[in-house]
Short mmCIF file of C-alpha atoms in Angstrom, two decimals:
data_model
loop_
_atom_site.label_atom_id
_atom_site.label_comp_id
_atom_site.label_asym_id
_atom_site.label_seq_id
_atom_site.Cartn_x
_atom_site.Cartn_y
_atom_site.Cartn_z
CA MET A 1 60.56 120.28 66.60
CA ALA A 2 61.85 118.73 69.85
CA ALA A 3 64.49 120.59 71.86
CA GLN A 4 66.82 117.64 71.27
CA ASP A 5 66.45 118.04 67.49
CA ILE A 6 67.09 121.79 67.73
CA GLU A 7 70.25 121.16 69.72
CA PHE A 8 71.39 118.50 67.22
CA ASN A 9 70.85 120.87 64.29
CA ARG A 10 72.68 123.70 66.07
CA ASN A 11 75.65 121.44 66.82
CA GLU A 12 75.65 120.23 63.22
CA ASP A 13 75.66 123.76 61.81
CA ILE A 14 78.48 125.01 64.02
CA ASN A 15 80.69 121.92 63.60
CA LYS A 16 80.27 122.02 59.83
CA GLN A 17 81.12 125.74 59.84
CA LEU A 18 84.35 124.90 61.69
CA LEU A 19 85.14 122.26 59.05
CA ASP A 20 84.39 124.69 56.19
CA SER A 21 86.73 127.24 57.79
CA VAL A 22 89.52 124.65 57.78
CA ARG A 23 88.84 123.81 54.13
CA VAL A 24 89.02 127.46 53.07
CA LYS A 25 92.37 127.88 54.83
CA LEU A 26 93.71 124.72 53.19
CA LEU A 27 92.78 125.98 49.73
CA LYS A 28 94.92 129.04 50.37
CA ILE A 29 97.76 126.94 51.81
CA HIS A 30 97.75 124.72 48.72
CA GLU A 31 98.52 127.77 46.57
CA GLY A 32 102.03 127.67 48.05
CA GLY A 33 104.02 130.74 47.05
CA GLY A 34 101.25 131.95 44.75
CA ALA A 35 100.36 131.95 41.05
CA LYS A 36 103.30 134.12 39.96
CA SER A 37 105.85 131.85 41.61
CA ALA A 38 104.10 128.75 40.24
CA ALA A 39 104.20 130.20 36.71
CA LYS A 40 107.99 130.61 36.97
CA GLN A 41 108.32 126.92 37.83
CA LYS A 42 106.14 125.97 34.88
CA GLU A 43 108.26 128.09 32.53
CA LYS A 44 111.19 125.85 33.43
CA GLY A 45 109.18 122.76 32.48
CA LYS A 46 108.83 121.68 36.10
CA LEU A 47 105.88 120.07 37.83
CA LEU A 48 104.80 121.76 41.06
CA ALA A 49 105.37 119.91 44.34
CA ARG A 50 101.81 118.63 44.70
CA GLU A 51 101.73 117.67 41.00
CA ARG A 52 104.88 115.61 41.51
CA VAL A 53 103.32 113.82 44.46
CA ASP A 54 100.11 113.14 42.53
CA TYR A 55 102.02 111.84 39.50
CA LEU A 56 104.13 109.54 41.68
CA ARG A 57 101.26 108.02 43.65
CA ASP A 58 99.21 105.09 42.35
CA THR A 59 95.98 106.22 40.65
CA ASP A 60 93.04 106.50 43.09
CA SER A 61 95.21 105.28 45.96
CA PRO A 62 94.71 106.66 49.50
CA TRP A 63 96.83 109.59 50.69
CA ILE A 64 97.12 111.29 54.05
CA GLU A 65 99.03 114.56 54.14
CA ILE A 66 101.11 115.38 57.20
CA GLY A 67 101.57 118.99 58.29
CA GLU A 68 99.43 120.92 55.80
CA PHE A 69 99.02 123.66 58.41
CA ALA A 70 102.73 123.78 59.27
CA GLY A 71 103.84 127.41 59.49
CA PHE A 72 100.25 128.72 59.35
CA GLU A 73 100.19 132.41 60.37
CA GLN A 74 103.92 132.28 61.18
CA TYR A 75 106.87 134.17 59.57
CA SER A 76 104.63 137.01 58.40
CA GLU A 77 107.65 139.34 58.36
CA TYR A 78 109.09 137.15 55.57
CA GLY A 79 105.85 136.72 53.66
CA GLY A 80 104.86 133.46 55.34
CA CYS A 81 105.78 129.84 54.73
CA PRO A 82 102.68 127.91 53.54
CA ALA A 83 102.78 124.23 54.55
CA GLY A 84 106.33 124.81 55.78
CA GLY A 85 107.51 124.95 52.15
CA VAL A 86 107.33 121.17 51.81
CA VAL A 87 104.64 118.57 51.07
CA THR A 88 104.80 115.39 53.17
CA GLY A 89 102.53 112.42 53.69
CA ILE A 90 101.92 108.69 53.53
CA GLY A 91 100.88 107.30 50.17
CA VAL A 92 101.08 104.29 47.89
CA VAL A 93 103.65 103.96 45.08
CA SER A 94 103.71 100.79 42.96
CA GLY A 95 101.53 99.09 45.55
CA ARG A 96 103.89 99.90 48.45
CA SER A 97 103.06 102.20 51.35
CA CYS A 98 105.72 104.88 51.70
CA VAL A 99 106.49 108.36 52.99
CA ILE A 100 106.84 111.12 50.38
CA VAL A 101 108.68 114.41 50.97
CA ALA A 102 108.51 117.06 48.23
CA ASN A 103 110.07 120.53 48.52
CA ASP A 104 107.81 123.32 47.27
CA ALA A 105 110.06 125.64 45.25
CA THR A 106 107.27 128.23 44.96
CA VAL A 107 107.81 129.06 48.66
CA LYS A 108 111.08 131.03 48.98
CA ALA A 109 112.71 128.68 46.42
CA GLY A 110 112.09 125.76 48.76
CA ALA A 111 114.29 127.28 51.48
CA TRP A 112 114.30 125.72 54.93
CA PHE A 113 112.54 127.69 57.67
CA PRO A 114 112.58 126.31 61.23
CA ILE A 115 109.16 124.71 60.69
CA THR A 116 110.44 123.14 57.44
CA GLY A 117 113.10 121.32 59.40
CA LYS A 118 110.60 120.19 62.02
CA LYS A 119 108.26 118.90 59.33
CA ASN A 120 110.99 117.02 57.47
CA LEU A 121 112.10 115.38 60.70
CA ARG A 122 108.50 114.37 61.44
CA ALA A 123 108.30 112.69 58.02
CA GLN A 124 111.53 110.81 58.71
CA GLU A 125 110.27 109.83 62.16
CA ILE A 126 107.16 108.28 60.59
CA ALA A 127 109.34 106.34 58.12
CA MET A 128 111.66 105.12 60.88
CA GLU A 129 108.91 104.11 63.34
CA ASN A 130 106.98 102.19 60.69
CA ARG A 131 109.95 100.99 58.61
CA LEU A 132 108.42 102.59 55.50
CA PRO A 133 110.41 103.47 52.37
CA ILE A 134 110.86 107.23 52.05
CA ILE A 135 111.04 109.20 48.80
CA TYR A 136 112.59 112.69 48.70
CA LEU A 137 111.71 115.00 45.79
CA VAL A 138 114.42 117.63 46.28
CA ASP A 139 114.04 121.21 45.06
CA SER A 140 115.44 123.56 47.68
CA ALA A 141 117.70 126.58 47.97
CA GLY A 142 118.88 125.37 51.39
CA VAL A 143 118.65 127.04 54.80
CA PHE A 144 116.72 130.32 54.95
CA LEU A 145 119.66 132.50 56.00
CA PRO A 146 117.79 135.20 57.96
CA MET A 147 116.72 132.45 60.40
CA GLN A 148 119.82 130.24 60.25
CA ASP A 149 120.27 130.39 64.05
CA GLU A 150 116.90 128.63 64.48
CA ILE A 151 117.51 125.85 61.95
CA PHE A 152 121.22 125.07 61.81
CA ALA A 153 123.02 123.92 64.93
CA ASP A 154 120.72 122.32 67.52
CA LYS A 155 119.90 118.64 68.00
CA GLU A 156 116.54 118.76 66.20
CA HIS A 157 117.74 121.14 63.46
CA PHE A 158 118.88 120.66 59.85
CA GLY A 159 121.75 118.30 60.64
CA ARG A 160 119.46 115.78 62.32
CA MET A 161 118.06 114.92 58.90
CA PHE A 162 121.37 113.50 57.70
CA ARG A 163 121.84 111.60 60.96
CA ASN A 164 118.42 110.03 60.25
CA ASN A 165 119.53 109.22 56.69
CA ALA A 166 122.39 107.21 58.14
CA LYS A 167 120.22 105.50 60.77
CA MET A 168 117.62 104.47 58.21
CA SER A 169 120.28 103.16 55.88
CA SER A 170 121.83 101.04 58.63
CA SER A 171 118.44 99.56 59.52
CA GLY A 172 117.52 98.69 55.94
CA ILE A 173 114.82 101.31 55.32
CA THR A 174 114.79 102.20 51.61
CA GLN A 175 115.49 105.85 50.73
CA ILE A 176 115.15 107.22 47.19
CA ALA A 177 116.03 110.81 46.29
CA ALA A 178 115.35 112.74 43.10
CA VAL A 179 117.14 116.08 42.56
CA MET A 180 114.47 117.98 40.61
CA GLY A 181 115.78 121.51 41.19
CA SER A 182 118.37 123.10 43.47
CA CYS A 183 120.18 120.98 46.04
CA VAL A 184 122.91 122.98 47.72
CA ALA A 185 125.31 123.14 50.66
CA GLY A 186 124.58 120.66 53.46
CA GLY A 187 121.36 119.67 51.72
CA ALA A 188 123.47 117.96 49.06
CA TYR A 189 124.20 115.15 51.52
CA LEU A 190 120.58 113.96 51.61
CA PRO A 191 120.43 112.46 48.08
CA ILE A 192 123.90 110.97 48.40
CA MET A 193 123.07 109.33 51.73
CA SER A 194 120.00 107.75 50.11
CA ASP A 195 120.05 104.33 48.43
CA GLU A 196 119.21 105.74 45.00
CA ALA A 197 119.97 109.27 43.75
CA LEU A 198 118.42 110.57 40.52
CA ILE A 199 118.51 113.98 38.79
CA VAL A 200 116.48 115.89 36.18
CA GLU A 201 118.49 117.39 33.33
CA GLY A 202 118.40 121.16 32.94
CA ASN A 203 116.71 121.87 36.27
CA GLY A 204 118.51 119.64 38.75
CA SER A 205 121.83 120.71 40.24
CA ILE A 206 123.72 119.54 43.31
CA PHE A 207 126.86 121.00 44.89
CA LEU A 208 128.25 122.04 48.24
CA ALA A 209 128.68 125.63 47.04
CA GLY A 210 127.13 127.43 44.07
CA SER A 211 129.02 129.41 41.47
CA TYR A 212 128.82 132.75 43.36
CA LEU A 213 130.21 131.24 46.55
CA VAL A 214 132.92 129.39 44.62
CA LYS A 215 133.97 132.68 43.04
CA ALA A 216 134.06 134.39 46.43
CA ALA A 217 135.85 131.54 48.19
CA ILE A 218 138.54 130.50 45.70
CA GLY A 219 138.23 132.93 42.80
CA GLU A 220 137.10 130.28 40.29
CA SER A 221 134.60 131.40 37.63
CA ILE A 222 132.18 128.62 36.65
CA ASP A 223 128.48 128.28 35.89
CA ASN A 224 126.16 126.13 38.03
CA GLU A 225 125.42 123.60 35.30
CA THR A 226 129.10 122.85 34.72
CA LEU A 227 129.74 122.90 38.46
CA GLY A 228 127.03 120.43 39.49
CA GLY A 229 124.45 119.82 36.77
CA ALA A 230 123.06 116.47 35.68
CA LYS A 231 125.81 115.69 33.15
CA THR A 232 128.60 116.60 35.59
CA GLN A 233 127.23 114.61 38.51
CA THR A 234 126.33 111.47 36.52
CA GLU A 235 129.15 111.28 33.97
CA ILE A 236 132.14 112.95 35.67
CA SER A 237 131.78 112.73 39.47
CA GLY A 238 129.48 109.70 39.61
CA VAL A 239 127.73 111.34 42.59
CA ILE A 240 124.26 110.77 41.05
CA ASP A 241 123.14 107.37 39.73
CA ASP A 242 121.15 108.44 36.65
CA LYS A 243 119.74 111.48 34.83
CA PHE A 244 116.35 112.00 33.17
CA PRO A 245 115.04 114.54 30.64
CA THR A 246 111.83 115.45 32.51
CA ASP A 247 110.19 115.34 35.91
CA GLU A 248 107.82 112.67 34.67
CA ALA A 249 110.63 110.41 33.43
CA CYS A 250 112.42 110.74 36.76
CA LEU A 251 109.27 109.93 38.72
CA ASP A 252 108.62 106.93 36.45
CA ARG A 253 112.03 105.53 37.45
CA ILE A 254 111.10 105.89 41.12
CA LYS A 255 107.92 103.90 40.45
CA TYR A 256 110.02 101.23 38.74
CA ILE A 257 112.40 101.00 41.71
CA MET A 258 109.52 100.80 44.21
CA ASN A 259 107.95 98.02 42.17
CA LYS A 260 110.99 95.83 42.84
CA LEU A 261 111.19 96.18 46.63
CA GLY A 262 111.05 92.97 48.63
CA ALA A 263 108.87 92.46 51.69
CA PHE A 264 110.15 92.48 55.26
CA GLU A 265 108.81 90.98 58.48
CA LYS A 266 105.37 92.32 59.43
CA ALA A 267 103.98 93.18 62.85
CA GLY A 268 101.02 90.86 62.31
CA PHE A 269 98.08 93.04 63.42
CA ASP A 270 94.75 91.34 62.86
CA ARG A 271 92.56 92.40 59.95
CA VAL A 272 89.36 90.99 58.49
CA LYS A 273 87.07 92.21 55.72
CA ALA A 274 86.05 95.78 56.50
CA SER A 275 82.50 96.97 56.97
CA LEU A 276 81.06 100.46 57.42
CA PRO A 277 79.46 101.61 60.66
CA LEU A 278 75.76 100.77 60.77
CA LYS A 279 74.99 104.13 62.33
CA ASN A 280 75.22 107.24 60.14
CA GLN A 281 78.74 108.66 60.40
CA ALA A 282 77.55 112.16 59.52
CA ASP A 283 75.56 112.25 62.79
CA ILE A 284 78.88 113.02 64.51
CA PHE A 285 78.43 116.69 63.57
CA GLY A 286 75.13 116.86 65.45
CA ILE A 287 76.12 114.72 68.44
CA LEU A 288 79.30 116.65 69.27
CA PRO A 289 78.21 119.71 71.30
CA ALA A 290 79.07 123.14 69.93
CA ASP A 291 79.59 124.17 73.56
CA ARG A 292 82.72 122.26 74.57
CA ALA A 293 81.59 122.21 78.24
CA LYS A 294 78.36 120.32 77.54
CA PRO A 295 78.13 116.56 78.19
CA TYR A 296 77.36 113.95 75.54
CA LYS A 297 77.51 110.17 75.15
CA THR A 298 80.95 109.31 73.79
CA ILE A 299 79.73 105.84 72.82
CA GLU A 300 77.52 107.58 70.21
CA ILE A 301 80.69 108.87 68.54
CA ILE A 302 82.48 105.52 68.79
CA GLU A 303 79.58 103.65 67.20
CA ARG A 304 79.87 105.93 64.16
CA LEU A 305 83.59 105.22 63.73
CA VAL A 306 83.82 101.44 64.13
CA ASP A 307 82.92 98.62 61.75
CA GLY A 308 79.29 97.52 62.07
CA SER A 309 78.95 100.01 64.97
CA GLU A 310 80.06 97.09 67.16
CA PHE A 311 81.98 97.88 70.35
CA GLU A 312 82.85 95.43 73.13
CA HIS A 313 83.16 97.29 76.45
CA TYR A 314 85.94 96.57 78.92
CA LYS A 315 84.86 97.05 82.58
CA GLU A 316 81.82 99.03 81.46
CA ASP A 317 80.51 99.64 84.98
CA TYR A 318 83.86 100.63 86.53
CA GLY A 319 85.84 103.84 85.97
CA LYS A 320 83.04 105.25 83.86
CA THR A 321 84.68 108.54 82.83
CA ILE A 322 86.96 106.60 80.49
CA THR A 323 85.39 104.20 78.02
CA CYS A 324 87.61 101.29 76.99
CA GLY A 325 86.85 98.45 74.64
CA TYR A 326 87.56 96.43 71.51
CA ALA A 327 86.34 97.09 67.98
CA ARG A 328 87.43 97.06 64.34
CA ILE A 329 88.16 100.03 62.12
CA ASP A 330 88.31 99.29 58.38
CA GLY A 331 88.81 95.66 59.32
CA TRP A 332 91.72 96.26 61.73
CA ALA A 333 91.34 95.11 65.33
CA VAL A 334 91.77 98.08 67.70
CA GLY A 335 91.56 98.87 71.38
CA ILE A 336 89.82 102.19 72.03
CA VAL A 337 90.47 104.45 75.03
CA ALA A 338 88.02 107.37 75.02
CA ASN A 339 87.09 110.07 77.49
CA ASN A 340 83.43 109.58 78.37
CA ARG A 341 81.71 112.97 78.47
CA GLU A 342 78.56 111.90 80.33
CA VAL A 343 77.81 113.15 83.84
CA LEU A 344 77.01 110.02 85.82
CA LYS A 345 77.26 108.19 89.13
CA ASN A 346 80.05 105.77 90.01
CA SER A 347 79.56 102.43 91.76
CA LYS A 348 79.43 104.26 95.13
CA GLY A 349 76.61 106.52 93.97
CA GLU A 350 78.93 109.55 93.75
CA MET A 351 78.57 112.00 90.88
CA GLN A 352 81.44 112.07 88.38
CA PHE A 353 81.95 114.76 85.74
CA GLY A 354 82.39 113.68 82.14
CA GLY A 355 85.78 114.35 80.58
CA VAL A 356 87.56 114.24 83.96
CA ILE A 357 89.93 111.37 84.79
CA TYR A 358 89.26 109.87 88.23
CA SER A 359 91.36 107.25 90.04
CA ASP A 360 89.11 104.35 89.01
CA SER A 361 89.06 105.38 85.33
CA ALA A 362 92.87 105.82 85.28
CA ASP A 363 93.25 102.36 86.83
CA LYS A 364 90.89 100.83 84.26
CA ALA A 365 92.65 102.50 81.33
CA ALA A 366 96.08 101.33 82.53
CA ARG A 367 94.89 97.72 82.75
CA PHE A 368 93.24 97.91 79.33
CA ILE A 369 96.38 99.35 77.71
CA MET A 370 98.45 96.51 79.18
CA ASN A 371 95.92 93.97 77.87
CA CYS A 372 96.10 95.40 74.35
CA ASN A 373 99.88 95.13 74.40
CA GLN A 374 99.59 91.53 75.60
CA LYS A 375 97.25 90.77 72.68
CA LYS A 376 99.15 92.86 70.09
CA ILE A 377 96.19 95.15 69.38
CA PRO A 378 96.84 98.74 68.20
CA LEU A 379 95.47 101.48 70.47
CA VAL A 380 93.24 104.40 69.49
CA PHE A 381 92.86 107.31 71.92
CA LEU A 382 89.83 109.60 71.52
CA GLN A 383 90.60 112.73 73.52
CA ASP A 384 87.97 115.00 75.04
CA VAL A 385 89.53 115.55 78.44
CA THR A 386 89.60 118.43 80.90
CA GLY A 387 92.22 116.83 83.16
CA PHE A 388 92.51 114.73 86.31
CA MET A 389 90.15 115.19 89.26
CA VAL A 390 91.53 117.45 92.00
CA GLY A 391 90.63 118.08 95.64
CA SER A 392 91.20 116.39 98.99
CA ARG A 393 89.09 113.32 98.23
CA SER A 394 91.03 112.61 95.04
CA GLU A 395 94.42 113.30 96.63
CA HIS A 396 93.64 111.07 99.62
CA GLY A 397 92.44 108.40 97.21
CA GLY A 398 95.78 108.32 95.41
CA ILE A 399 94.93 110.12 92.14
CA ILE A 400 98.62 110.85 91.51
CA LYS A 401 99.51 107.16 91.86
CA ASP A 402 96.67 105.99 89.60
CA GLY A 403 97.40 108.70 87.04
CA ALA A 404 101.07 107.71 87.03
CA LYS A 405 100.03 104.10 86.50
CA MET A 406 98.07 105.08 83.39
CA VAL A 407 100.89 107.26 82.04
CA MET A 408 103.40 104.45 82.69
CA ALA A 409 101.31 101.85 80.87
CA MET A 410 100.65 104.19 77.93
CA SER A 411 104.23 105.47 77.64
CA ASN A 412 105.75 102.00 77.49
CA SER A 413 103.18 100.64 75.05
CA THR A 414 104.89 98.95 72.11
CA VAL A 415 101.81 98.45 69.95
CA PRO A 416 101.21 101.52 67.76
CA LYS A 417 99.11 104.32 69.24
CA PHE A 418 96.88 106.72 67.33
CA THR A 419 95.42 109.85 68.90
CA ILE A 420 92.32 111.73 67.75
CA ILE A 421 91.66 115.02 69.55
CA VAL A 422 87.89 115.25 69.34
CA GLY A 423 87.29 118.15 71.72
CA ASN A 424 89.09 119.37 74.83
CA SER A 425 92.70 118.37 75.40
CA TYR A 426 93.71 120.07 78.62
CA GLY A 427 96.58 119.74 81.08
CA ALA A 428 97.78 116.35 82.24
CA GLY A 429 94.77 114.82 80.50
CA ASN A 430 96.52 115.52 77.19
CA TYR A 431 99.51 113.56 78.48
CA ALA A 432 97.64 110.57 79.90
CA MET A 433 95.55 110.25 76.72
CA CYS A 434 98.65 109.95 74.53
CA GLY A 435 99.44 113.53 73.53
CA LYS A 436 102.24 114.40 71.11
CA ALA A 437 104.94 113.89 73.76
CA TYR A 438 104.08 110.19 74.02
CA ASP A 439 104.91 109.14 70.45
CA PRO A 440 101.56 108.38 68.83
CA ARG A 441 102.25 107.06 65.34
CA LEU A 442 99.76 109.69 64.12
CA ILE A 443 98.00 112.45 66.06
CA VAL A 444 95.23 114.48 64.46
CA ALA A 445 92.59 116.97 65.58
CA TRP A 446 89.00 117.52 64.57
CA PRO A 447 88.04 121.17 63.87
CA SER A 448 86.29 121.13 67.28
CA ALA A 449 89.55 120.50 69.19
CA LYS A 450 90.90 122.76 71.94
CA ILE A 451 94.48 122.16 73.13
CA ALA A 452 95.94 123.95 76.16
CA VAL A 453 97.19 123.57 79.72
CA MET A 454 93.70 124.57 80.94
CA GLY A 455 90.40 125.96 79.66
CA GLY A 456 90.14 129.55 78.49
CA ASP A 457 87.97 130.87 81.35
CA GLN A 458 90.18 129.44 84.10
CA ALA A 459 93.37 130.52 82.37
CA ALA A 460 92.13 134.04 81.64
CA ASN A 461 91.09 134.62 85.26
CA THR A 462 94.43 133.30 86.49
CA LEU A 463 96.35 135.55 84.09
CA LEU A 464 94.15 138.48 85.06
CA GLN A 465 95.06 138.07 88.74
CA ILE A 466 98.75 137.98 87.82
CA GLU A 467 98.39 141.17 85.75
CA LYS A 468 96.44 142.96 88.52
CA SER A 469 99.13 142.05 91.04
CA ARG A 470 101.79 143.42 88.72
CA LEU A 471 99.93 146.70 88.30
CA LEU A 472 99.29 147.05 92.04
CA ALA A 473 102.99 146.51 92.73
CA LYS A 474 103.63 149.53 90.50
CA GLY A 475 101.06 151.54 92.41
CA GLU A 476 98.50 151.50 89.60
CA GLU A 477 94.77 151.04 90.18
CA ILE A 478 92.48 149.18 87.77
CA THR A 479 88.81 150.13 87.42
CA PRO A 480 86.05 147.50 87.04
CA GLU A 481 85.56 148.61 83.44
CA ALA A 482 89.28 148.34 82.66
CA GLU A 483 89.41 144.97 84.43
CA LYS A 484 86.56 143.65 82.27
CA GLU A 485 88.25 144.91 79.10
CA LEU A 486 91.58 143.39 80.15
CA LEU A 487 89.93 140.05 80.94
CA GLU A 488 88.31 139.95 77.50
CA LYS A 489 91.61 140.79 75.81
CA ILE A 490 93.46 138.09 77.75
CA LYS A 491 90.76 135.49 77.05
CA ASN A 492 90.67 136.21 73.31
CA LYS A 493 94.44 135.88 73.03
CA TYR A 494 94.48 132.68 75.09
CA ASP A 495 91.55 131.12 73.20
CA ASN A 496 93.29 131.77 69.88
CA GLY A 497 96.23 129.73 71.15
CA THR A 498 93.95 126.77 71.91
CA LYS A 499 92.57 126.44 68.37
CA PRO A 500 93.56 123.38 66.31
CA GLU A 501 95.06 125.65 63.61
CA TYR A 502 97.50 127.01 66.20
CA ALA A 503 98.54 123.49 67.19
CA ALA A 504 98.79 122.26 63.60
CA SER A 505 100.88 125.28 62.61
CA ARG A 506 103.49 124.14 65.15
CA LEU A 507 103.11 120.42 64.31
CA TRP A 508 101.71 119.56 67.74
CA VAL A 509 99.24 117.59 65.62
CA ASP A 510 99.85 116.07 62.19
CA ALA A 511 96.66 117.40 60.65
CA ILE A 512 93.21 118.87 61.20
CA ILE A 513 90.85 116.35 59.63
CA ASN A 514 87.23 115.96 58.69
CA PRO A 515 85.73 113.65 61.35
CA LEU A 516 84.44 111.52 58.48
CA ASP A 517 88.07 110.83 57.45
CA THR A 518 89.00 109.43 60.87
CA ARG A 519 88.59 105.82 59.79
CA LYS A 520 90.91 106.36 56.81
CA TRP A 521 93.63 107.94 58.95
CA ILE A 522 93.53 105.14 61.51
CA SER A 523 93.42 102.43 58.85
CA MET A 524 96.35 103.86 56.86
CA GLY A 525 98.23 104.39 60.11
CA ILE A 526 97.86 100.76 61.14
CA GLU A 527 98.72 99.62 57.60
CA ALA A 528 101.95 101.61 57.87
CA ALA A 529 102.66 100.38 61.41
CA ASN A 530 102.20 96.78 60.29
CA HIS A 531 105.55 97.09 58.45
CA ALA A 532 107.45 97.28 61.76
CA PRO A 533 107.60 94.30 64.15
CA VAL A 534 106.44 95.04 67.70
CA GLU A 535 108.96 94.92 70.54
CA LYS A 536 108.30 93.02 73.76
CA TYR A 537 106.15 95.01 76.19
CA ASN A 538 107.68 95.90 79.55
CA VAL A 539 105.52 98.32 81.50
CA GLY A 540 108.15 99.21 84.11
CA VAL A 541 107.51 99.86 87.81
CA ILE A 542 103.85 100.46 88.65
CA GLN A 543 102.73 101.09 92.22
CA CYS A 544 99.46 99.19 92.55
#
């Protein structure tokens, strides 16, 4: 067997092992609060959160889940918060693309942890950016009180959700809420600020304060059903529009409502009949090096993602460490900006390292991004970047100016942007290649992703020097053996923080996906984005 085949097989094995590890973790996450908690929900005649979502969605329709890893390995002192205690994603209901948000009552009775708030706001952000209808399946005990100081009062905390309710209402974005369990305190405003508010008899209840708090506050003795159950809120207060005997009946009404929605102005992105890549998509696992420092031909990845494996290069022989060009993904026209990981020579015969952004590649990418905005073509960023080139030659050549030009063009882009973190995502390279701070409509990572301010080896050595200086200042010596042990400890801790699971747990990325699902994510993302007209592009001041 040729050395090339051995390397391919090794890459394939390791990349598939990474994917299997993600799948195993997701199976555990999908258990929510566990079998015992799920059984209690079933005893009440309730569907579980994921069952509600599945029942609501059109049969065999596509679904992309946002934030499955939210809260992963966080809040261990409280027993964890799988998936942030809420299921969110983009799906299809009665033929209409929409955002679905479903509280998982098996996780601390659906209480809001800090990550729950962040995840809910991300779901609303997706609805607002793409002008998608949003459906809330409410079943929550409200703010998780032991952490109220991290969820209640700041700008991006619990209250922001109701501000978004109001903003969406004023801009004509449909919101439908179903109270399928508890809905208390400030959370009670969400259904009532939606266009339609429904409730399930027996299980649904909505009030600003429950019976215990009412007793403590004003001395009134009353049960929760009489206080804010389905009959009270539909027949007496008129707060809720209609009541239903079961979860299924309530979800059927939502389907009926969605079936009647009218169409709004579209963005008008170009789409033709889709075709699969001609090259085997599964080869991605063998092409992508297991060693993240090794070079590879990025075009080999691109040709396994795009329709017909057809890719039209833009300035192919200039700025070679970024590959730009036009293609189609599931029929949609796209402009692709990808870090080229080959080691090659530039037009001057100088060696350039793959994955590094040089002045010429930043200049090329900026011009390509502006062209895509001019042509109304969505942008796809494939990140495998170690950062911008440093050193006297780069500084004298104006790397800061050219990098700023790329960031300016990308930041002000009005066509939708989609970011796939294929491998390394380090430092300012993360920013220039449309990291989370730059409003990609969707941002996802492959299991091979690494996200950090710099690579593990460089960071560990830097942190080691800082620690040695601190010890010396205290008059402590460090032996070579202790230094080696300390370096290993620092590196392991740092490397753990670069893993895609760490990023996904904090919603720095929307999901960790199978590379073979990349086409689906981009296609559904553009389909969603096509619901929102594109604003006029104004790149701002660029120093040429």
